[in-house]
CSV table of N, CA and C in Angstrom, one decimal:
chain,number,residue,atom,x,y,z
X,1,MET,N,71.0,87.6,115.1
X,1,MET,CA,73.0,88.1,114.4
X,1,MET,C,72.5,88.0,112.7
X,2,PHE,N,71.8,87.3,112.3
X,2,PHE,CA,71.3,87.6,111.0
X,2,PHE,C,70.2,88.4,110.8
X,3,PRO,N,70.1,89.4,110.9
X,3,PRO,CA,68.8,90.0,110.3
X,3,PRO,C,68.5,89.9,108.8
X,4,SER,N,67.6,90.2,108.4
X,4,SER,CA,66.8,90.4,106.8
X,4,SER,C,67.7,91.7,106.3
X,5,ALA,N,67.7,92.0,105.2
X,5,ALA,CA,68.0,93.3,104.8
X,5,ALA,C,66.8,94.4,105.0
X,6,LEU,N,65.6,93.9,105.6
X,6,LEU,CA,64.7,94.9,106.4
X,6,LEU,C,64.7,95.0,107.9
X,7,GLY,N,65.4,94.0,108.2
X,7,GLY,CA,66.0,94.5,109.8
X,7,GLY,C,65.0,93.0,110.6
X,8,THR,N,64.2,92.2,109.9
X,8,THR,CA,63.4,91.2,110.3
X,8,THR,C,64.2,90.0,110.5
X,9,LEU,N,63.5,89.0,111.2
X,9,LEU,CA,64.2,87.6,111.5
X,9,LEU,C,64.3,86.7,110.0
X,10,ARG,N,65.5,86.1,109.9
X,10,ARG,CA,65.7,85.5,108.6
X,10,ARG,C,65.4,84.2,108.9
X,11,ASP,N,64.9,83.5,107.9
X,11,ASP,CA,64.6,82.0,107.9
X,11,ASP,C,65.8,81.5,108.2
X,12,PRO,N,66.0,80.4,108.7
X,12,PRO,CA,67.5,79.6,108.9
X,12,PRO,C,67.9,79.1,108.0
X,13,ARG,N,67.0,78.5,107.0
X,13,ARG,CA,67.3,77.9,106.0
X,13,ARG,C,67.8,79.0,104.8
X,14,ASN,N,67.1,80.2,104.5
X,14,ASN,CA,67.6,81.2,103.9
X,14,ASN,C,69.3,81.5,104.2
X,15,ALA,N,68.8,81.5,105.6
X,15,ALA,CA,70.7,81.8,106.0
X,15,ALA,C,71.4,80.9,105.7
X,16,ARG,N,71.3,79.6,105.9
X,16,ARG,CA,72.4,79.0,105.6
X,16,ARG,C,72.7,78.4,103.5
X,17,LYS,N,71.4,79.1,103.0
X,17,LYS,CA,72.3,79.1,101.8
X,17,LYS,C,72.7,80.6,101.1
X,18,GLN,N,72.5,81.4,102.3
X,18,GLN,CA,73.5,82.5,101.6
X,18,GLN,C,74.6,82.8,102.0
X,19,MET,N,74.9,81.6,103.1
X,19,MET,CA,76.2,81.8,104.0
X,19,MET,C,76.6,80.9,103.1
X,20,LYS,N,76.2,79.6,102.8
X,20,LYS,CA,77.0,78.7,101.7
X,20,LYS,C,77.6,79.5,100.5
X,21,ARG,N,76.8,80.1,99.6
X,21,ARG,CA,76.9,80.9,98.6
X,21,ARG,C,78.0,81.9,98.7
X,22,ALA,N,78.0,82.7,99.7
X,22,ALA,CA,79.1,83.6,100.2
X,22,ALA,C,80.5,82.8,100.4
X,23,LEU,N,80.4,81.7,101.0
X,23,LEU,CA,81.6,81.2,101.4
X,23,LEU,C,82.2,80.2,100.1
X,24,ASP,N,81.3,79.8,99.5
X,24,ASP,CA,81.5,79.5,98.0
X,24,ASP,C,82.7,80.4,97.4
X,25,ARG,N,81.9,81.6,97.0
X,25,ARG,CA,82.6,82.6,96.4
X,25,ARG,C,83.9,82.9,96.7
X,26,ILE,N,84.3,82.9,98.1
X,26,ILE,CA,85.5,83.3,98.4
X,26,ILE,C,86.1,82.0,98.6
X,27,GLY,N,86.2,80.9,97.8
X,27,GLY,CA,86.6,79.6,97.8
X,27,GLY,C,86.9,79.0,99.9
X,28,VAL,N,86.2,79.3,100.7
X,28,VAL,CA,85.6,78.6,101.9
X,28,VAL,C,85.0,77.3,102.0
X,29,THR,N,85.3,76.6,102.2
X,29,THR,CA,84.6,75.0,101.7
X,29,THR,C,84.9,74.0,102.8
X,30,ASP,N,86.1,74.5,103.6
X,30,ASP,CA,86.4,73.3,104.8
X,30,ASP,C,86.1,73.6,106.0
X,31,ILE,N,84.9,74.7,106.2
X,31,ILE,CA,84.4,74.8,107.9
X,31,ILE,C,83.0,74.5,107.6
X,32,PRO,N,82.4,74.5,108.7
X,32,PRO,CA,81.0,74.2,108.7
X,32,PRO,C,80.0,75.3,108.3
X,33,GLN,N,79.5,75.2,107.3
X,33,GLN,CA,78.6,76.1,106.8
X,33,GLN,C,77.3,76.3,107.3
X,34,ASN,N,77.0,76.7,109.0
X,34,ASN,CA,75.7,77.1,109.3
X,34,ASN,C,75.8,78.0,109.8
X,35,PRO,N,74.0,78.3,110.5
X,35,PRO,CA,74.5,79.6,111.4
X,35,PRO,C,75.2,79.4,112.8
X,36,HIS,N,74.7,78.3,113.3
X,36,HIS,CA,75.5,78.1,114.4
X,36,HIS,C,77.3,78.2,114.7
X,37,ALA,N,77.6,77.5,113.5
X,37,ALA,CA,79.0,77.5,113.4
X,37,ALA,C,79.3,79.3,113.4
X,38,ALA,N,78.8,79.9,112.3
X,38,ALA,CA,78.6,81.3,112.6
X,38,ALA,C,79.1,81.8,113.8
X,39,ARG,N,77.6,81.5,114.3
X,39,ARG,CA,77.7,82.2,115.9
X,39,ARG,C,78.4,82.0,117.0
X,40,LYS,N,79.2,80.6,116.7
X,40,LYS,CA,80.2,80.1,117.6
X,40,LYS,C,81.2,80.8,117.2
X,41,THR,N,81.8,81.1,116.1
X,41,THR,CA,83.0,81.8,115.5
X,41,THR,C,83.0,83.2,116.1
X,42,VAL,N,82.1,83.7,116.0
X,42,VAL,CA,81.8,85.0,116.2
X,42,VAL,C,81.9,85.4,117.8
X,43,GLY,N,80.9,84.3,118.8
X,43,GLY,CA,80.8,84.3,120.0
X,43,GLY,C,82.8,84.4,120.8
X,44,THR,N,83.3,83.4,119.8
X,44,THR,CA,84.5,83.0,120.3
X,44,THR,C,85.6,84.3,120.0
X,45,THR,N,85.0,84.5,118.9
X,45,THR,CA,86.4,85.9,118.8
X,45,THR,C,86.3,87.1,119.4
X,46,LEU,N,84.9,87.3,119.8
X,46,LEU,CA,84.6,88.4,120.6
X,46,LEU,C,85.0,88.2,121.7
X,47,ALA,N,84.9,87.0,122.7
X,47,ALA,CA,85.3,87.1,123.9
X,47,ALA,C,86.7,86.7,124.4
X,48,GLU,N,87.4,86.6,123.0
X,48,GLU,CA,88.7,86.8,123.4
X,48,GLU,C,89.8,87.9,124.0
X,49,ASP,N,90.3,88.0,124.5
X,49,ASP,CA,90.9,89.5,125.0
X,49,ASP,C,92.3,89.5,124.4
X,50,ALA,N,93.4,90.5,124.6
X,50,ALA,CA,94.4,90.5,123.5
X,50,ALA,C,95.2,89.8,124.2
X,51,ASP,N,95.2,89.1,125.1
X,51,ASP,CA,96.1,88.1,126.0
X,51,ASP,C,95.8,86.5,125.5
X,52,GLY,N,94.6,86.3,124.7
X,52,GLY,CA,94.1,84.6,124.3
X,52,GLY,C,93.4,84.6,125.3
X,53,GLY,N,93.1,84.9,126.2
X,53,GLY,CA,92.2,84.5,127.5
X,53,GLY,C,90.6,84.8,127.0
X,54,GLN,N,89.9,84.6,128.0
X,54,GLN,CA,88.4,85.0,127.2
X,54,GLN,C,87.8,85.8,128.4
X,55,SER,N,88.2,86.6,128.7
X,55,SER,CA,88.0,87.7,129.6
X,55,SER,C,86.8,88.7,129.1
X,56,ASP,N,86.5,88.7,127.8
X,56,ASP,CA,85.4,89.5,127.1
X,56,ASP,C,84.1,89.1,126.7
X,57,ILE,N,83.7,87.8,127.6
X,57,ILE,CA,82.5,87.5,127.1
X,57,ILE,C,81.4,88.3,127.1
X,58,GLY,N,81.3,89.2,127.8
X,58,GLY,CA,80.0,90.2,128.0
X,58,GLY,C,79.8,90.7,127.0
X,59,VAL,N,80.7,91.3,126.1
X,59,VAL,CA,80.8,91.6,124.7
X,59,VAL,C,80.5,90.6,123.9
X,60,ALA,N,80.4,89.4,124.0
X,60,ALA,CA,79.9,88.3,123.0
X,60,ALA,C,78.3,88.1,123.5
X,61,ALA,N,78.3,88.3,124.3
X,61,ALA,CA,77.2,88.2,124.9
X,61,ALA,C,76.2,89.1,124.4
X,62,ALA,N,76.7,90.3,124.8
X,62,ALA,CA,75.5,91.5,124.1
X,62,ALA,C,75.4,91.4,122.4
X,63,GLN,N,76.4,90.9,121.8
X,63,GLN,CA,76.7,91.1,120.5
X,63,GLN,C,75.3,90.0,119.8
X,64,LEU,N,75.6,88.7,121.0
X,64,LEU,CA,74.6,87.4,120.4
X,64,LEU,C,73.6,87.6,120.8
X,65,GLY,N,72.9,88.7,121.7
X,65,GLY,CA,71.8,88.4,122.3
X,65,GLY,C,71.4,87.7,123.3
X,66,ASN,N,72.4,87.3,124.1
X,66,ASN,CA,72.2,86.0,125.2
X,66,ASN,C,73.1,86.7,126.6
X,67,THR,N,72.6,85.7,127.3
X,67,THR,CA,73.2,85.9,128.9
X,67,THR,C,74.8,85.7,128.6
X,68,GLU,N,75.5,86.0,129.5
X,68,GLU,CA,76.8,85.4,129.5
X,68,GLU,C,76.8,83.8,129.8
X,69,GLU,N,76.1,83.4,130.5
X,69,GLU,CA,76.4,82.0,131.1
X,69,GLU,C,75.5,81.4,129.9
X,70,VAL,N,74.6,81.6,129.1
X,70,VAL,CA,74.5,80.9,128.2
X,70,VAL,C,75.2,81.4,126.5
X,71,THR,N,76.0,82.2,126.8
X,71,THR,CA,76.7,82.4,125.6
X,71,THR,C,78.6,81.5,125.8
X,72,ARG,N,78.7,81.7,127.0
X,72,ARG,CA,80.0,80.8,127.3
X,72,ARG,C,79.5,79.4,127.5
X,73,ARG,N,78.3,78.7,127.6
X,73,ARG,CA,78.1,77.4,127.3
X,73,ARG,C,77.8,77.0,126.1
X,74,HIS,N,77.2,77.7,125.0
X,74,HIS,CA,77.2,77.1,123.9
X,74,HIS,C,77.4,78.0,122.6
X,75,TYR,N,78.1,79.2,123.0
X,75,TYR,CA,78.5,80.2,121.8
X,75,TYR,C,80.2,80.1,122.1
X,76,ILE,N,81.1,79.9,123.1
X,76,ILE,CA,82.3,79.9,122.9
X,76,ILE,C,83.5,78.6,123.0
X,77,GLN,N,84.1,78.5,122.2
X,77,GLN,CA,84.9,77.7,121.9
X,77,GLN,C,86.0,77.3,123.1
X,78,ARG,N,86.0,75.9,123.6
X,78,ARG,CA,86.3,76.4,125.0
X,78,ARG,C,87.7,75.8,124.8
X,79,THR,N,88.6,76.4,125.2
X,79,THR,CA,90.1,76.5,125.2
X,79,THR,C,90.8,76.4,126.7
X,80,HIS,N,92.0,75.3,126.7
X,80,HIS,CA,92.7,75.0,127.9
X,80,HIS,C,94.1,75.7,127.2
X,81,ARG,N,94.7,76.5,128.2
X,81,ARG,CA,96.3,76.7,127.6
X,81,ARG,C,96.9,76.5,129.2
X,82,GLY,N,97.2,75.2,128.8
X,82,GLY,CA,98.5,74.8,130.2
X,82,GLY,C,99.8,75.0,129.6
X,83,PRO,N,100.5,74.6,130.8
X,83,PRO,CA,102.1,74.6,130.7
X,83,PRO,C,102.6,73.8,129.2
X,84,ASP,N,103.7,73.7,128.8
X,84,ASP,CA,104.0,73.3,127.5
X,84,ASP,C,104.8,72.0,128.5
X,85,ALA,N,104.4,70.9,128.1
X,85,ALA,CA,105.0,69.9,129.0
X,85,ALA,C,105.3,69.0,128.1
X,86,ARG,N,106.0,68.7,126.5
X,86,ARG,CA,106.1,68.0,125.6
X,86,ARG,C,107.4,67.4,126.4
X,87,HIS,N,108.0,68.0,126.4
X,87,HIS,CA,109.4,67.1,126.7
X,87,HIS,C,109.1,65.8,127.9
X,88,ARG,N,108.3,66.0,128.7
X,88,ARG,CA,107.8,64.8,129.9
X,88,ARG,C,107.6,63.8,129.1
X,89,PHE,N,106.8,64.0,127.7
X,89,PHE,CA,106.4,62.8,127.1
X,89,PHE,C,107.3,61.8,126.9
X,90,ASP,N,108.6,62.4,126.5
X,90,ASP,CA,110.0,61.4,126.1
X,90,ASP,C,110.1,60.2,126.8
X,91,ALA,N,109.6,60.4,127.9
X,91,ALA,CA,109.7,58.9,128.6
X,91,ALA,C,109.2,57.8,128.4
X,92,PHE,N,107.8,58.4,127.4
X,92,PHE,CA,107.3,57.3,126.6
X,92,PHE,C,107.4,56.5,125.0
X,93,ALA,N,108.5,57.3,125.2
X,93,ALA,CA,109.1,57.0,123.9
X,93,ALA,C,109.9,55.8,123.9
X,94,LEU,N,109.8,55.1,122.5
X,94,LEU,CA,111.1,54.0,122.3
X,94,LEU,C,112.5,54.8,122.4
X,95,PRO,N,113.1,54.0,122.8
X,95,PRO,CA,114.7,54.0,123.0
X,95,PRO,C,115.3,54.7,121.7
X,96,GLU,N,114.7,54.0,120.2
X,96,GLU,CA,115.9,54.6,119.4
X,96,GLU,C,114.7,56.0,118.8
X,97,GLU,N,113.7,56.1,119.5
X,97,GLU,CA,112.9,57.5,119.2
X,97,GLU,C,113.4,58.4,119.7
X,98,ARG,N,113.9,58.3,121.3
X,98,ARG,CA,114.7,59.3,122.2
X,98,ARG,C,115.7,59.8,121.3
X,99,ASP,N,116.3,59.1,120.8
X,99,ASP,CA,117.7,59.6,120.4
X,99,ASP,C,117.4,60.5,119.5
X,100,ASN,N,116.3,60.3,118.5
X,100,ASN,CA,116.0,61.4,117.5
X,100,ASN,C,114.7,62.1,117.6
X,101,THR,N,114.6,62.6,118.9
X,101,THR,CA,113.6,63.5,119.4
X,101,THR,C,114.3,65.1,119.6
X,102,VAL,N,113.8,66.1,119.3
X,102,VAL,CA,114.4,67.4,118.9
X,102,VAL,C,114.1,67.8,120.3
X,103,GLN,N,114.9,68.7,120.7
X,103,GLN,CA,114.9,69.2,122.5
X,103,GLN,C,114.1,70.3,122.6
X,104,THR,N,113.1,70.4,123.2
X,104,THR,CA,112.7,72.1,123.2
X,104,THR,C,113.0,72.7,124.6
X,105,ASP,N,112.4,73.8,124.6
X,105,ASP,CA,113.0,74.7,125.9
X,105,ASP,C,112.2,74.3,126.8
X,106,ARG,N,113.4,74.3,127.8
X,106,ARG,CA,112.2,73.5,129.2
X,106,ARG,C,112.2,74.9,130.2
X,107,THR,N,112.2,75.8,129.9
X,107,THR,CA,112.1,76.7,130.5
X,107,THR,C,110.9,77.2,131.3
């Protein structure tokens, strides 16, 4: 994923140093600055389809040079998109907090 300028393998320590310098230059310091985190970001981004699901894992696997199973297990951020059930948690609130809760769309 991170070949050298000559197309050869890059030493992971050099990749980390170069990534840190590049991210520092653009002011990004609040994310993990290592090749694995970058591979996971690329894998997750490429696997996401237009609807936010993860149906394009084959594209991510091809880019990362892994099988779909390895890509899914190690390089795709797991997501869970369930129904919006926030209103059901109101039952756990204290009485004075229930009076101040914002009503959510319950459709």
